[in-house]
Coordinates of C-alpha atoms in Angstrom, one line a residue:
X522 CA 119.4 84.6 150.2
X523 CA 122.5 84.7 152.6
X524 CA 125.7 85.1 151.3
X525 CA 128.0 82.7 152.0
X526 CA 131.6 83.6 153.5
X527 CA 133.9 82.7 150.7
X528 CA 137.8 82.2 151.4
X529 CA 139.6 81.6 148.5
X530 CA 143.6 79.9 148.6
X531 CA 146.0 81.2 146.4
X532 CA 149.1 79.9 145.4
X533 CA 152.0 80.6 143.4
X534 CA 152.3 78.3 140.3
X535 CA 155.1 77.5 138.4
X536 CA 153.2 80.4 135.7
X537 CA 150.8 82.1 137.5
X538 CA 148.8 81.9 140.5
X539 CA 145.6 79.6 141.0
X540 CA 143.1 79.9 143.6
X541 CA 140.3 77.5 144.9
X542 CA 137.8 77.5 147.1
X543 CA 134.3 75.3 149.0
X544 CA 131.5 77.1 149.7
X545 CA 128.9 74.9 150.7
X546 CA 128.4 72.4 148.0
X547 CA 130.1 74.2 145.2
X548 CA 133.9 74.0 144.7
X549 CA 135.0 77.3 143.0
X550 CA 138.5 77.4 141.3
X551 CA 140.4 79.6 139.2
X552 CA 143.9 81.1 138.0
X553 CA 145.6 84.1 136.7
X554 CA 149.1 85.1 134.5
X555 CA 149.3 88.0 137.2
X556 CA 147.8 88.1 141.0
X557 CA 145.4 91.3 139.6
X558 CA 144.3 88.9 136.8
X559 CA 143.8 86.2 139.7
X560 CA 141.8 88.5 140.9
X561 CA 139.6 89.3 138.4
X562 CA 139.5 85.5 137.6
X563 CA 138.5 84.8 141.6
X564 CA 135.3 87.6 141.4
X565 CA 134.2 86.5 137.7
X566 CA 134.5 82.8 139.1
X567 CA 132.8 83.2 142.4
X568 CA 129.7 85.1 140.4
X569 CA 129.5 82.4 137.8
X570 CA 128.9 79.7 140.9
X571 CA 126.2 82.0 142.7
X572 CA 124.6 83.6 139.4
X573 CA 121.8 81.0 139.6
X574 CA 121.3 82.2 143.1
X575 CA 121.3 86.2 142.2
X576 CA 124.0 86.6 144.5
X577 CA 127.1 89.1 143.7
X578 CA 130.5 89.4 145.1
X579 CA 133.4 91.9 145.0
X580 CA 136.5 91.2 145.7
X581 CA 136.6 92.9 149.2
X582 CA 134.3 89.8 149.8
X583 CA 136.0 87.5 149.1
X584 CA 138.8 86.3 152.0
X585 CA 142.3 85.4 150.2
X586 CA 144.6 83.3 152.2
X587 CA 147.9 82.8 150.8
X588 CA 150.6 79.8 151.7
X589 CA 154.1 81.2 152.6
X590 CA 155.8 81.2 149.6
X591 CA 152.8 83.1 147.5
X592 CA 152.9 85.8 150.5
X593 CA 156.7 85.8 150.4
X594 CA 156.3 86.7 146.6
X595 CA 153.6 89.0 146.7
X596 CA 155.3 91.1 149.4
X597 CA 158.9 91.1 148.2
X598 CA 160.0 93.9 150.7
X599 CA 159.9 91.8 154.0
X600 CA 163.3 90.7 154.0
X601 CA 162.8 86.7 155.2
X602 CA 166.5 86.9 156.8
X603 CA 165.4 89.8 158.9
X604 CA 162.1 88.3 159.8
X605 CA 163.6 84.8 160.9
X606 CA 165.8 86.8 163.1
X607 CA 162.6 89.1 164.6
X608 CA 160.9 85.7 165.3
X609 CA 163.8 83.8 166.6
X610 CA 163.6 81.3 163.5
X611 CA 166.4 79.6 161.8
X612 CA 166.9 81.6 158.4
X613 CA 167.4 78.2 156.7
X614 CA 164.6 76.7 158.4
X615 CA 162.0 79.5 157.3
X616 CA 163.4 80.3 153.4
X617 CA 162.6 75.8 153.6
X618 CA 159.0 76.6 154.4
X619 CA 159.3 80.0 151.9
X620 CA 160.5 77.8 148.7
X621 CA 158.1 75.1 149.7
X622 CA 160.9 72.7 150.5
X623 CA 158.9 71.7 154.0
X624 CA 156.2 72.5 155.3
X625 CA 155.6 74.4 158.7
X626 CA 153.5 73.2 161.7
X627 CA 150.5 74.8 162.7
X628 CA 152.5 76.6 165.7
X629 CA 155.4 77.8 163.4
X630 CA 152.7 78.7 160.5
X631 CA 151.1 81.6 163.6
X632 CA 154.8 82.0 164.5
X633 CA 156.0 83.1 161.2
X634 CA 152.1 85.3 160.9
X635 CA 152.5 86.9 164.2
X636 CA 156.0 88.2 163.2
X637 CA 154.5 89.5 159.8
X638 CA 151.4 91.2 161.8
X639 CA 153.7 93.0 164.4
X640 CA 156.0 94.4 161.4
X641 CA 152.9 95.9 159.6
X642 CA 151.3 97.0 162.5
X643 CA 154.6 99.0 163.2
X644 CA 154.8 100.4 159.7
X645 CA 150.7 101.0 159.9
X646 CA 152.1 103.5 163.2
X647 CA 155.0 105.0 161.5
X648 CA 154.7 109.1 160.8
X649 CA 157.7 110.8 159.3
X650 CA 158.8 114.4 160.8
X651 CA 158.1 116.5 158.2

């Protein structure tokens, strides 16, 4: 039987993180004290839905997409002010979509990812003189 591509969201909860996904017919949700217990928690979930089917994930199967203010959390070195600036974004504007306060557009949502992509492409390039 065919896998099927599994994409998982994950939030930041007021404790914790959760994460929830549909795969076909079957909702799959889960959630963790820390994101490497929500990720134990996604794998142990997503192999208790398909166990009946002999299928077996790892996590490197699983896609996780985050919402802003999860990413913002799990990455606490990108520096939102510096970013807004990079992208051409009000500060205030983007630490609203950060904290949840509003929610971005579709077209500020790739805005905000194609800014994030282009700085860790640059540090993926980076070699220090040694």
């Amino acid at each position: 039987m065919k896998k099927h591509k599994i994409v998982m969201r994950v939030m930041k909860e007021d404790v914790g993180y959760s994460a929830y996904a549909n795969a076909g017919n079957d909702f799959i949700g889960t959630q963790g004290d820390t994101f490497e217990e929500l990720k134990a928690m996604i794998v142990e979930a997503v192999n208790l839905s398909f166990e009946d089917r002999g299928l077996v994930y790892t996590i490197d199967e699983i896609e996780l997409k985050y919402d802003l203010e999860s990413f913002f959390e799990f990455y606490k070195i990108i520096n939102a002010k510096a970013l807004s600036e990079r992208i051409g974004m009000n500060q205030s504007l983007l630490a609203q979509y950060i904290k949840g306060i509003k929610k971005p557009s579709a077209v500020q949502t790739r805005r905000i990812l194609k800014g994030v992509r282009e700085v860790g492409k640059e540090l993926a390039e980076i070699e220090f003189s040694i």
